[in-house]
């Protein structure tokens, strides 16, 4: 595909992107969407909803149960953010701000080597990350490659909620990666713990163990969402002002 110079990737018909919330139409006494959410990603304040896309698994159960039709899901695949707070969708904002990292661009602008760490994931995020290495996506054309050793890496791409059994392994892998280094959390589990966020044997995401530079939401994120985040972080593309809705 010619992206990002050509047409944007075509999303599947059933693709569920960034949530869109209608302002001021939510009943203060209604908790239908919050009770339907399997991860507790939805909160309300003064009748206005907030959806944490870092905790959301994009099942759209909230949309189906909302009696006022306040919640919708767009086809916007641009979900990544460099600031965890920017993953909160509100009625006032239906786009995700993301900042290119000048350090990343300066040091790794021509080449970015990543070590992938599966920290207790179900393999869905890993599978959609691996898709980027196929001929259709050709991640290598951007100078981004996955390597076998953290000692050869510029940073880590982590999936999974970080189970207790993987905590030490993740710490050692991070320590083995030479500085300066970056960390990318891919998927709801890696960002917040996802559906496992209240389990005694898992952490609430990667940030509880090591610092994170980029958050890529989804369960799992579409390959286009992952690629968009990687390219924006390295300042290889500019996000369009009017993304697909």
XYZ file of C-alpha atoms in Angstrom:
245
model
C 0.000 0.000 0.000
C 1.101 3.574 -0.631
C 0.112 4.881 2.800
C 0.979 7.465 4.097
C 1.645 9.073 0.693
C -1.442 7.526 -0.915
C -4.993 6.792 0.257
C -5.622 6.003 3.901
C -5.968 2.318 4.801
C -9.465 0.973 4.237
C -10.958 -0.207 7.504
C -13.104 -3.370 7.663
C -16.876 -2.871 7.796
C -17.014 -4.013 11.431
C -14.106 -1.820 12.519
C -14.781 0.152 15.717
C -12.715 3.313 16.068
C -12.562 6.249 18.456
C -15.820 6.836 20.384
C -17.870 9.963 19.719
C -20.059 11.358 22.497
C -22.992 13.736 22.150
C -22.857 16.579 24.707
C -25.612 17.381 27.175
C -28.034 14.575 26.242
C -27.201 12.039 28.933
C -29.602 11.426 31.815
C -27.914 11.898 35.193
C -29.726 8.885 36.631
C -28.930 6.510 33.775
C -26.048 4.092 34.257
C -26.854 1.689 31.416
C -23.593 2.197 29.555
C -21.458 2.018 32.697
C -23.119 -1.193 33.804
C -22.656 -2.701 30.335
C -18.951 -1.839 30.106
C -16.887 -4.946 30.980
C -13.816 -2.931 32.017
C -15.316 0.111 33.754
C -13.946 2.437 31.098
C -16.957 4.802 31.278
C -17.544 7.487 33.886
C -19.985 10.401 34.038
C -19.814 13.900 35.466
C -22.746 16.363 35.378
C -24.448 14.278 32.725
C -21.391 14.231 30.444
C -19.695 10.939 29.675
C -15.987 10.152 29.587
C -14.603 7.025 27.960
C -11.067 5.940 28.730
C -9.921 4.505 25.392
C -6.876 3.095 27.155
C -9.190 0.846 29.179
C -11.907 0.405 26.548
C -11.903 -2.874 24.590
C -14.112 -1.381 21.820
C -16.823 -4.012 22.210
C -19.489 -1.316 21.653
C -21.718 -2.786 24.381
C -22.216 0.762 25.679
C -23.527 1.941 22.320
C -25.983 -0.939 22.116
C -27.409 -0.328 25.603
C -27.522 3.496 25.621
C -31.220 4.507 25.531
C -30.419 8.084 24.483
C -28.019 7.097 21.661
C -25.362 9.348 23.174
C -22.493 7.011 22.305
C -21.255 6.180 18.845
C -18.015 4.776 17.481
C -16.341 6.409 14.506
C -14.079 4.761 11.947
C -11.136 6.884 13.059
C -8.163 4.546 13.535
C -5.882 7.349 14.804
C -6.044 6.524 18.507
C -2.461 6.759 19.792
C -1.238 9.341 22.274
C 2.013 10.178 24.011
C 0.157 11.347 27.138
C -2.033 8.879 29.050
C -4.609 11.579 29.885
C -5.129 12.253 26.180
C -6.742 8.830 25.812
C -9.879 10.096 27.578
C -12.663 10.704 25.051
C -15.228 13.347 26.017
C -18.094 15.112 24.299
C -15.766 18.077 23.803
C -13.084 16.122 21.961
C -13.432 13.394 19.367
C -9.796 13.339 18.287
C -6.650 12.162 20.027
C -3.773 14.646 20.296
C -0.325 13.158 19.864
C 3.070 14.805 19.955
C 6.088 13.764 17.971
C 9.021 13.061 20.229
C 11.948 15.269 19.271
C 14.377 12.956 21.029
C 13.028 9.984 19.091
C 13.171 11.884 15.812
C 16.705 13.146 16.431
C 18.166 9.827 17.560
C 16.063 7.339 15.619
C 14.706 9.402 12.724
C 16.355 7.204 10.116
C 16.210 3.864 11.914
C 14.183 2.543 14.845
C 14.841 -0.958 16.201
C 12.265 -2.419 18.592
C 12.257 -5.495 20.804
C 8.752 -6.887 21.203
C 7.841 -8.190 24.671
C 4.694 -10.255 25.206
C 3.977 -9.662 28.890
C 1.070 -12.056 29.337
C -1.057 -11.081 26.342
C -3.542 -13.291 24.470
C -1.504 -12.977 21.240
C -4.063 -10.761 19.447
C -1.985 -7.571 19.757
C 1.120 -9.554 18.862
C -0.593 -10.867 15.724
C -1.649 -7.415 14.515
C 1.852 -6.108 15.210
C 3.356 -8.942 13.182
C 1.080 -8.032 10.269
C 3.115 -4.844 9.830
C 6.053 -6.978 8.700
C 4.130 -8.436 5.765
C 4.574 -7.243 2.189
C 1.286 -5.312 2.252
C 2.380 -3.032 5.106
C 6.184 -3.292 4.787
C 7.144 -1.641 8.077
C 10.815 -1.786 7.105
C 10.344 0.917 4.452
C 10.061 3.413 7.305
C 13.301 2.219 8.876
C 11.395 0.484 11.699
C 12.361 -3.109 12.441
C 11.937 -5.693 15.197
C 15.109 -7.248 16.588
C 15.781 -10.424 18.567
C 17.770 -8.883 21.430
C 17.064 -5.866 23.651
C 20.804 -5.079 23.458
C 20.308 -4.324 19.757
C 17.119 -2.310 20.307
C 16.289 1.377 20.595
C 13.218 0.571 22.645
C 10.549 -1.930 23.632
C 7.097 -2.575 22.195
C 5.129 -4.261 24.974
C 1.835 -6.142 24.782
C -0.154 -7.744 27.590
C -1.097 -6.532 31.093
C 2.254 -7.603 32.617
C 1.488 -10.676 34.658
C 3.340 -11.225 37.922
C 5.341 -13.960 36.179
C 6.475 -11.498 33.501
C 7.262 -8.548 35.778
C 10.931 -9.429 36.367
C 11.442 -10.435 32.738
C 10.123 -7.059 31.552
C 12.328 -5.170 34.009
C 15.420 -7.106 32.914
C 14.613 -6.555 29.246
C 14.202 -2.825 29.863
C 17.500 -2.674 31.755
C 19.258 -4.562 28.951
C 18.109 -2.015 26.371
C 20.785 0.675 25.974
C 19.875 4.285 26.769
C 18.378 6.448 25.428
C 15.389 4.170 24.906
C 11.646 4.345 24.354
C 8.739 2.167 25.483
C 5.529 1.639 23.515
C 2.460 0.075 25.153
C 0.218 -1.631 22.579
C -3.348 -2.635 23.406
C -5.743 -2.090 26.305
C -3.984 -4.683 28.461
C -0.579 -3.021 28.102
C -2.035 0.436 28.762
C -4.352 -0.260 31.703
C -4.617 -3.980 32.305
C -7.677 -4.202 30.062
C -10.093 -6.957 31.039
C -7.505 -8.157 33.565
C -7.043 -4.805 35.332
C -8.570 -5.999 38.611
C -6.918 -9.434 38.658
C -4.540 -10.209 41.510
C -1.962 -11.822 39.217
C -1.571 -8.937 36.771
C -0.555 -5.311 36.832
C -2.613 -2.444 35.475
C -0.436 -2.079 32.429
C 3.195 -1.471 31.565
C 3.416 1.967 33.192
C 3.278 0.385 36.654
C 6.651 -1.239 35.885
C 8.534 1.002 33.445
C 7.912 4.461 31.889
C 5.885 4.581 28.665
C 6.445 7.012 25.761
C 3.560 6.001 23.483
C 0.133 4.473 24.163
C -1.662 2.623 21.328
C -5.251 1.683 22.333
C -7.332 -1.203 21.018
C -8.299 -4.783 21.773
C -6.421 -5.483 19.647
C -5.395 -2.300 17.817
C -5.745 -2.463 14.049
C -2.366 -2.548 12.238
C -3.175 0.917 10.866
C -3.565 2.213 14.436
C -0.201 0.758 15.436
C 1.556 2.112 12.353
C -0.013 5.549 12.792
C 1.288 5.739 16.364
C 4.805 4.605 15.463
C 5.123 7.064 12.580
C 3.748 9.981 14.574
C 6.062 9.315 17.503
C 9.076 9.338 15.201
C 7.752 12.454 13.401
C 7.600 10.615 10.070
C 4.063 11.772 9.246
C 1.742 14.618 10.177
C -1.721 13.728 11.424
C -4.448 15.089 9.166
C -6.626 17.795 10.677
C -9.852 16.069 9.596
C -9.380 12.329 10.133
C -12.011 9.819 9.029
C -15.102 9.697 11.209
